[in-house]
Amino acid sequence: MLTRSALIYLSRQEGLKEFAARFKLFKKLTTRFIAGETGDEAVHAIREINSRGCSASFDHLNESVGSAAETEAEVREYLDVLARIDETGINSNVSIKLTQFGLEIDPELAYRNARQIVADAARRGNFVRIDMEGSNVTQATIDIFKRLRAEFGLNDVGIVLQSYLRRTMSDAQELLKIPARIRLCKGAYDEPPEVAFPDKKDVDNNYVEVMQLLLASGVYHGIATHDPKMIEATIAFVEREKIAKSAFEFQMLYGIRRDLQEQLAREGYGMRVYVPYGKHWYPYFMRRLAERPANIWFVLKNFLKG
Ligand SMILES: Cc1cc2nc3c(=O)[nH]c(=O)nc-3n(C[C@H](O)[C@H](O)[C@H](O)COP(=O)(O)OP(=O)(O)OC[C@H]3O[C@@H](n4cnc5c(N)ncnc54)[C@H](O)[C@@H]3O)c2cc1C
């Protein structure tokens, strides 16, 4: 039985991508979660998402970039994406990962690169979300976000918090003092019990508590989940507290629970779909498999069929 940890381990073995991509059905499944390898394909997917009443966020997949030159290519990609959003008139912002901009090479490099993107987005009236990665970079990510937020506005740059981390409630309280726009998610990495709740029940309880703190703050936040229980808890809370539907948005991943995306949009809630694209789709794709055993069995069954 492939466990979640084993799949997350495999997600870090990029070499396996070449092997796996030879299987037609593996490729077919990747298209369910990845919008394509090029910016054009992502724009095409976003037009379709917009036509269903949802907004989007571009995510150019490339984690843990290894050289300063590679980070420059990532900056160019995002500057190009921000220009395309304006040219095409699609409804989308952008999500970035700081390791993509060199966080593991030199935090100053990541800061300078991210600053270029946030400055360009601010000039265009767009918004940059800084994704949250593994707990080894949580503090460094928050530190860089705070420096950017000190220079740019509330509606220019935001961050992500993960409810599986024990530190998240206190991070949320601190960040709200700035204030900051936060995307709340459960968390997708393999973390030790010292830093993350091992029990799903605790992750979910923390999600609900942090969600309530965020939505009571009056700042526009993103409630990112496909979990019907989390969505019901959010709707019950905003109805009870008379918080307007326009005061926050739900967020989901490309290809997951499309039915629920459309239903919430029809009910008048903001719904943003996160659209991953690019050549380096392998680690992202494997984390999606790790979240749902049914997806793994689908892949294995088709591997065995040949
Ligand atoms: C917009 C967005 C941005 C995110 N950004 C980050 C980030 O910056 N950092 C980070 O660590 N994580 C991020 N995540 C991932 C997140 O942390 C979770 O790993 C992921 O959303 C699964 O958790 P869940 O809340 O959907 O609940 P779960 O309890 O995992 O799932 C609830 C239900 O959702 C459905 N579902 C969930 N995942 C899948 C799947 N892969 N395939 C099919 N059905 C599925 C199933 O019906 C499942 O029963 C993001 C998620 C979203 C939606």
Short mmCIF file of C-alpha atoms and ligand atoms in Angstrom, two decimals:
data_model
loop_
_atom_site.label_atom_id
_atom_site.label_comp_id
_atom_site.label_asym_id
_atom_site.label_seq_id
_atom_site.Cartn_x
_atom_site.Cartn_y
_atom_site.Cartn_z
CA MET A 1 0.00 0.00 0.00
CA LEU A 2 1.42 3.35 -1.05
CA THR A 3 1.13 5.66 1.93
CA ARG A 4 0.78 9.43 1.82
CA SER A 5 4.39 9.81 3.07
CA ALA A 6 5.67 7.42 0.39
CA LEU A 7 3.92 9.41 -2.34
CA ILE A 8 5.22 12.67 -0.94
CA TYR A 9 8.71 11.06 -0.97
CA LEU A 10 8.20 10.05 -4.61
CA SER A 11 7.05 13.59 -5.39
CA ARG A 12 10.61 14.72 -4.64
CA GLN A 13 12.16 12.23 -7.12
CA GLU A 14 11.88 14.27 -10.34
CA GLY A 15 13.72 11.54 -12.28
CA LEU A 16 10.64 9.33 -12.02
CA LYS A 17 8.69 11.84 -14.10
CA GLU A 18 10.40 10.73 -17.32
CA PHE A 19 9.55 7.10 -16.56
CA ALA A 20 5.96 7.76 -15.53
CA ALA A 21 5.25 10.15 -18.42
CA ARG A 22 5.81 7.28 -20.88
CA PHE A 23 2.51 5.82 -19.79
CA LYS A 24 -0.29 7.37 -21.81
CA LEU A 25 -2.83 6.98 -19.03
CA PHE A 26 -0.53 8.61 -16.49
CA LYS A 27 -0.29 11.60 -18.85
CA LYS A 28 -4.04 11.58 -19.25
CA LEU A 29 -4.52 11.76 -15.50
CA THR A 30 -2.03 14.63 -15.23
CA THR A 31 -4.21 16.71 -17.55
CA ARG A 32 -6.95 16.47 -14.96
CA PHE A 33 -4.82 18.42 -12.44
CA ILE A 34 -2.45 20.43 -14.68
CA ALA A 35 -3.72 23.00 -17.20
CA GLY A 36 -0.86 22.32 -19.65
CA GLU A 37 2.83 22.96 -20.09
CA THR A 38 2.56 26.46 -21.65
CA GLY A 39 1.15 29.85 -20.72
CA ASP A 40 -1.20 29.68 -23.71
CA GLU A 41 -2.75 26.49 -22.37
CA ALA A 42 -3.18 28.11 -18.95
CA VAL A 43 -4.88 31.16 -20.50
CA HIS A 44 -7.20 28.81 -22.40
CA ALA A 45 -8.10 26.97 -19.16
CA ILE A 46 -8.68 30.25 -17.33
CA ARG A 47 -11.05 31.55 -20.02
CA GLU A 48 -13.12 28.42 -19.51
CA ILE A 49 -13.00 28.83 -15.70
CA ASN A 50 -14.07 32.47 -16.02
CA SER A 51 -16.98 31.42 -18.24
CA ARG A 52 -18.23 29.28 -15.32
CA GLY A 53 -18.34 32.35 -13.06
CA CYS A 54 -15.03 31.67 -11.27
CA SER A 55 -11.85 33.72 -11.05
CA ALA A 56 -8.40 32.12 -11.21
CA SER A 57 -4.81 32.22 -10.03
CA PHE A 58 -1.86 31.32 -12.29
CA ASP A 59 0.72 29.01 -10.76
CA HIS A 60 3.83 28.38 -12.86
CA LEU A 61 5.09 25.06 -11.52
CA ASN A 62 8.79 24.98 -10.67
CA GLU A 63 9.76 24.30 -7.08
CA SER A 64 13.20 24.32 -5.51
CA VAL A 65 14.95 26.02 -8.38
CA GLY A 66 18.71 25.30 -8.22
CA SER A 67 20.47 28.35 -9.70
CA ALA A 68 20.15 32.15 -9.69
CA ALA A 69 19.84 32.09 -13.51
CA GLU A 70 16.85 29.75 -13.27
CA THR A 71 15.14 32.13 -10.84
CA GLU A 72 15.51 34.93 -13.41
CA ALA A 73 13.61 32.79 -15.92
CA GLU A 74 10.83 32.36 -13.32
CA VAL A 75 10.64 36.13 -12.81
CA ARG A 76 10.37 36.64 -16.60
CA GLU A 77 7.61 34.02 -16.77
CA TYR A 78 5.54 35.79 -14.09
CA LEU A 79 6.10 39.27 -15.60
CA ASP A 80 4.88 37.80 -18.87
CA VAL A 81 1.83 36.26 -17.16
CA LEU A 82 0.90 39.58 -15.52
CA ALA A 83 1.13 41.30 -18.92
CA ARG A 84 -1.00 38.55 -20.55
CA ILE A 85 -3.70 38.94 -17.90
CA ASP A 86 -4.01 42.61 -18.88
CA GLU A 87 -3.83 41.91 -22.62
CA THR A 88 -6.41 39.14 -22.59
CA GLY A 89 -8.72 40.64 -19.94
CA ILE A 90 -9.02 37.31 -18.12
CA ASN A 91 -9.97 37.41 -14.44
CA SER A 92 -6.90 36.08 -12.65
CA ASN A 93 -4.18 36.91 -10.17
CA VAL A 94 -0.90 34.99 -9.65
CA SER A 95 0.48 32.60 -7.01
CA ILE A 96 4.22 32.24 -6.48
CA LYS A 97 6.46 29.96 -4.45
CA LEU A 98 9.54 31.54 -2.87
CA THR A 99 11.70 28.43 -3.48
CA GLN A 100 10.97 29.09 -7.14
CA PHE A 101 12.61 32.49 -6.70
CA GLY A 102 15.68 31.14 -4.89
CA LEU A 103 14.71 30.90 -1.22
CA GLU A 104 16.92 27.85 -0.73
CA ILE A 105 19.85 29.51 -2.55
CA ASP A 106 19.74 32.90 -0.82
CA PRO A 107 16.70 34.49 0.90
CA GLU A 108 17.78 37.96 -0.35
CA LEU A 109 17.63 36.68 -3.94
CA ALA A 110 14.11 35.32 -3.32
CA TYR A 111 13.07 38.64 -1.77
CA ARG A 112 14.44 40.70 -4.69
CA ASN A 113 12.78 38.40 -7.25
CA ALA A 114 9.42 38.35 -5.46
CA ARG A 115 9.62 42.15 -5.06
CA GLN A 116 9.85 42.57 -8.85
CA ILE A 117 6.65 40.57 -9.31
CA VAL A 118 4.74 42.32 -6.53
CA ALA A 119 5.84 45.77 -7.82
CA ASP A 120 4.62 44.92 -11.32
CA ALA A 121 1.33 43.45 -10.04
CA ALA A 122 0.74 46.52 -7.83
CA ARG A 123 1.34 48.82 -10.81
CA ARG A 124 -1.23 46.84 -12.79
CA GLY A 125 -3.76 46.67 -9.95
CA ASN A 126 -3.30 42.89 -9.69
CA PHE A 127 -2.47 40.70 -6.67
CA VAL A 128 0.30 38.23 -5.79
CA ARG A 129 -0.30 35.32 -3.43
CA ILE A 130 2.79 33.81 -1.82
CA ASP A 131 2.14 30.07 -1.43
CA MET A 132 3.29 28.30 1.72
CA GLU A 133 5.72 25.38 1.35
CA GLY A 134 7.37 22.93 3.79
CA SER A 135 7.87 23.88 7.46
CA ASN A 136 11.63 24.32 6.91
CA VAL A 137 10.77 27.56 5.07
CA THR A 138 7.65 28.75 6.93
CA GLN A 139 9.42 31.44 8.96
CA ALA A 140 11.56 32.62 6.02
CA THR A 141 8.41 32.88 3.88
CA ILE A 142 6.56 34.91 6.52
CA ASP A 143 9.61 37.18 6.97
CA ILE A 144 9.82 37.96 3.25
CA PHE A 145 6.05 38.46 3.05
CA LYS A 146 6.22 40.99 5.93
CA ARG A 147 8.99 42.96 4.17
CA LEU A 148 6.91 43.08 0.99
CA ARG A 149 3.76 43.97 2.87
CA ALA A 150 5.61 46.84 4.61
CA GLU A 151 6.29 48.34 1.17
CA PHE A 152 3.16 47.31 -0.76
CA GLY A 153 -0.57 47.46 0.00
CA LEU A 154 -3.02 44.98 1.52
CA ASN A 155 -4.46 44.35 -1.95
CA ASP A 156 -1.08 43.88 -3.65
CA VAL A 157 0.34 40.85 -1.83
CA GLY A 158 -0.97 38.08 0.43
CA ILE A 159 0.23 34.87 2.07
CA VAL A 160 -0.94 31.32 2.85
CA LEU A 161 -1.28 29.56 6.22
CA GLN A 162 -1.73 25.80 6.72
CA SER A 163 -4.07 24.51 9.44
CA TYR A 164 -1.99 21.34 9.99
CA LEU A 165 0.81 23.42 11.54
CA ARG A 166 0.68 23.89 15.30
CA ARG A 167 2.00 27.46 14.93
CA THR A 168 -0.74 28.63 12.53
CA MET A 169 -3.22 30.16 14.98
CA SER A 170 -0.51 32.35 16.43
CA ASP A 171 0.79 33.27 12.93
CA ALA A 172 -2.75 34.22 11.91
CA GLN A 173 -3.14 36.45 14.97
CA GLU A 174 0.20 38.18 14.25
CA LEU A 175 -0.43 38.63 10.53
CA LEU A 176 -3.90 40.09 11.11
CA LYS A 177 -2.30 42.89 13.12
CA ILE A 178 -0.50 44.16 9.98
CA PRO A 179 -3.20 43.40 8.50
CA ALA A 180 -2.67 40.76 5.79
CA ARG A 181 -4.79 38.88 3.27
CA ILE A 182 -4.48 35.19 4.04
CA ARG A 183 -5.34 32.02 2.10
CA LEU A 184 -6.17 29.28 4.58
CA CYS A 185 -5.52 25.68 3.48
CA LYS A 186 -4.94 22.41 5.35
CA GLY A 187 -1.34 21.90 4.13
CA ALA A 188 0.11 19.50 1.56
CA TYR A 189 3.60 18.54 2.78
CA ASP A 190 4.86 15.69 4.94
CA GLU A 191 5.54 17.21 8.36
CA PRO A 192 6.72 15.67 11.66
CA PRO A 193 4.29 15.56 14.63
CA GLU A 194 6.36 18.16 16.50
CA VAL A 195 5.33 20.81 13.99
CA ALA A 196 2.05 19.51 12.53
CA PHE A 197 -1.04 17.79 13.98
CA PRO A 198 -0.79 14.12 12.98
CA ASP A 199 -4.54 13.62 13.44
CA LYS A 200 -6.88 14.83 10.66
CA LYS A 201 -9.50 15.72 13.26
CA ASP A 202 -7.13 18.27 14.84
CA VAL A 203 -6.20 19.69 11.41
CA ASP A 204 -9.90 20.17 10.66
CA ASN A 205 -10.70 21.69 14.07
CA ASN A 206 -7.83 24.12 13.68
CA TYR A 207 -9.03 24.94 10.16
CA VAL A 208 -12.44 25.94 11.51
CA GLU A 209 -11.00 28.01 14.37
CA VAL A 210 -8.55 29.89 12.13
CA MET A 211 -11.26 30.36 9.46
CA GLN A 212 -13.50 32.03 12.06
CA LEU A 213 -10.70 34.31 13.24
CA LEU A 214 -9.90 35.33 9.66
CA LEU A 215 -13.45 35.96 8.52
CA ALA A 216 -14.32 37.95 11.65
CA SER A 217 -11.37 40.29 10.89
CA GLY A 218 -13.10 42.17 8.07
CA VAL A 219 -10.14 41.57 5.71
CA TYR A 220 -10.75 39.75 2.37
CA HIS A 221 -9.37 36.21 2.81
CA GLY A 222 -9.32 33.00 0.75
CA ILE A 223 -10.87 29.83 2.20
CA ALA A 224 -9.07 27.14 0.20
CA THR A 225 -10.53 23.66 0.57
CA HIS A 226 -12.54 20.96 -1.23
CA ASP A 227 -13.76 19.53 2.06
CA PRO A 228 -17.57 19.84 2.24
CA LYS A 229 -17.34 19.90 6.08
CA MET A 230 -15.03 22.94 6.00
CA ILE A 231 -17.23 24.64 3.42
CA GLU A 232 -20.39 24.00 5.47
CA ALA A 233 -18.68 25.34 8.61
CA THR A 234 -17.65 28.48 6.70
CA ILE A 235 -21.14 29.10 5.33
CA ALA A 236 -22.72 28.50 8.75
CA PHE A 237 -20.28 30.96 10.32
CA VAL A 238 -20.76 33.77 7.78
CA GLU A 239 -24.54 33.38 7.91
CA ARG A 240 -24.53 33.52 11.72
CA GLU A 241 -22.17 36.51 11.83
CA LYS A 242 -23.92 38.26 8.91
CA ILE A 243 -20.68 38.43 6.92
CA ALA A 244 -21.35 39.33 3.26
CA LYS A 245 -20.69 36.72 0.57
CA SER A 246 -18.51 39.33 -1.14
CA ALA A 247 -16.27 39.73 1.95
CA PHE A 248 -14.21 36.58 1.22
CA GLU A 249 -13.75 33.91 -1.44
CA PHE A 250 -13.58 30.14 -1.61
CA GLN A 251 -10.64 28.66 -3.49
CA MET A 252 -10.15 25.22 -5.07
CA LEU A 253 -7.58 23.50 -7.24
CA TYR A 254 -7.90 23.00 -10.99
CA GLY A 255 -9.67 19.73 -11.75
CA ILE A 256 -10.89 19.02 -8.21
CA ARG A 257 -14.58 19.14 -7.28
CA ARG A 258 -15.64 21.12 -10.35
CA ASP A 259 -19.25 20.42 -9.39
CA LEU A 260 -18.79 22.12 -6.02
CA GLN A 261 -16.88 25.02 -7.64
CA GLU A 262 -19.81 25.70 -9.94
CA GLN A 263 -22.42 25.22 -7.23
CA LEU A 264 -20.79 27.74 -4.87
CA ALA A 265 -20.31 30.25 -7.71
CA ARG A 266 -23.99 29.86 -8.64
CA GLU A 267 -24.95 30.48 -5.01
CA GLY A 268 -23.15 33.84 -5.21
CA TYR A 269 -19.91 33.01 -3.38
CA GLY A 270 -16.57 34.14 -4.78
CA MET A 271 -14.77 31.08 -6.19
CA ARG A 272 -11.15 31.19 -7.33
CA VAL A 273 -9.57 28.24 -9.10
CA TYR A 274 -5.83 27.77 -8.75
CA VAL A 275 -4.40 26.89 -12.17
CA PRO A 276 -1.04 25.08 -12.20
CA TYR A 277 0.84 24.83 -15.49
CA GLY A 278 4.39 24.33 -16.74
CA LYS A 279 6.92 21.64 -17.55
CA HIS A 280 7.78 20.91 -13.91
CA TRP A 281 4.39 19.48 -12.97
CA TYR A 282 5.63 16.24 -11.39
CA PRO A 283 5.96 17.14 -7.62
CA TYR A 284 2.65 19.03 -7.64
CA PHE A 285 0.90 16.14 -9.37
CA MET A 286 2.27 13.58 -6.90
CA ARG A 287 1.08 15.65 -3.92
CA ARG A 288 -2.44 15.60 -5.43
CA LEU A 289 -2.23 11.79 -5.70
CA ALA A 290 -1.08 11.61 -2.08
CA GLU A 291 -4.25 13.39 -0.99
CA ARG A 292 -6.63 10.85 -2.42
CA PRO A 293 -6.03 7.08 -2.52
CA ALA A 294 -8.71 6.63 -5.19
CA ASN A 295 -6.51 8.57 -7.63
CA ILE A 296 -3.56 6.24 -6.92
CA TRP A 297 -5.58 3.09 -7.58
CA PHE A 298 -6.77 4.58 -10.83
CA VAL A 299 -3.15 5.11 -11.93
CA LEU A 300 -1.94 1.68 -10.73
CA LYS A 301 -4.81 -0.16 -12.40
CA ASN A 302 -3.98 1.49 -15.69
CA PHE A 303 -0.23 0.86 -15.28
CA LEU A 304 -0.95 -2.85 -14.84
CA LYS A 305 -3.20 -2.88 -17.89
CA GLY A 306 -0.15 -1.54 -19.81
C1 LIG B 1 -6.55 27.13 -3.90
C2 LIG B 1 -5.64 26.24 -3.10
C3 LIG B 1 -4.36 26.65 -2.83
C4 LIG B 1 -3.52 25.84 -2.06
N1 LIG B 1 -2.28 26.32 -1.71
C5 LIG B 1 -1.51 25.60 -0.88
C6 LIG B 1 -0.29 26.11 -0.34
O1 LIG B 1 0.12 27.25 -0.62
N2 LIG B 1 0.43 25.31 0.49
C7 LIG B 1 0.02 24.05 0.84
O2 LIG B 1 0.70 23.39 1.62
N3 LIG B 1 -1.13 23.54 0.34
C8 LIG B 1 -1.89 24.28 -0.50
N4 LIG B 1 -3.08 23.75 -0.95
C9 LIG B 1 -3.38 22.31 -0.75
C10 LIG B 1 -4.06 22.05 0.57
O3 LIG B 1 -3.16 22.30 1.62
C11 LIG B 1 -4.57 20.61 0.67
O4 LIG B 1 -3.50 19.74 0.50
C12 LIG B 1 -5.64 20.26 -0.36
O5 LIG B 1 -6.48 21.35 -0.62
C13 LIG B 1 -6.51 19.09 0.15
O6 LIG B 1 -7.16 19.46 1.34
P1 LIG B 1 -8.75 19.73 1.44
O7 LIG B 1 -8.93 20.99 2.22
O8 LIG B 1 -9.33 19.76 0.10
O9 LIG B 1 -9.32 18.60 2.36
P2 LIG B 1 -9.15 16.96 2.34
O10 LIG B 1 -9.63 16.55 3.69
O11 LIG B 1 -7.79 16.60 1.91
O12 LIG B 1 -10.16 16.56 1.23
C14 LIG B 1 -11.57 16.74 1.33
C15 LIG B 1 -12.25 16.20 0.09
O13 LIG B 1 -11.85 16.96 -1.05
C16 LIG B 1 -11.69 16.11 -2.19
N5 LIG B 1 -10.27 16.12 -2.60
C17 LIG B 1 -9.23 16.66 -1.91
N6 LIG B 1 -8.06 16.47 -2.58
C18 LIG B 1 -8.38 15.79 -3.71
C19 LIG B 1 -7.62 15.30 -4.82
N7 LIG B 1 -6.29 15.48 -4.87
N8 LIG B 1 -8.27 14.64 -5.80
C20 LIG B 1 -9.61 14.48 -5.75
N9 LIG B 1 -10.38 14.92 -4.73
C21 LIG B 1 -9.80 15.56 -3.73
C22 LIG B 1 -12.14 14.74 -1.77
O14 LIG B 1 -13.51 14.65 -2.03
C23 LIG B 1 -11.89 14.76 -0.26
O15 LIG B 1 -12.68 13.84 0.43
C24 LIG B 1 -3.97 24.57 -1.65
C25 LIG B 1 -5.27 24.16 -1.91
C26 LIG B 1 -6.11 24.98 -2.60
C27 LIG B 1 -7.52 24.53 -2.82
#
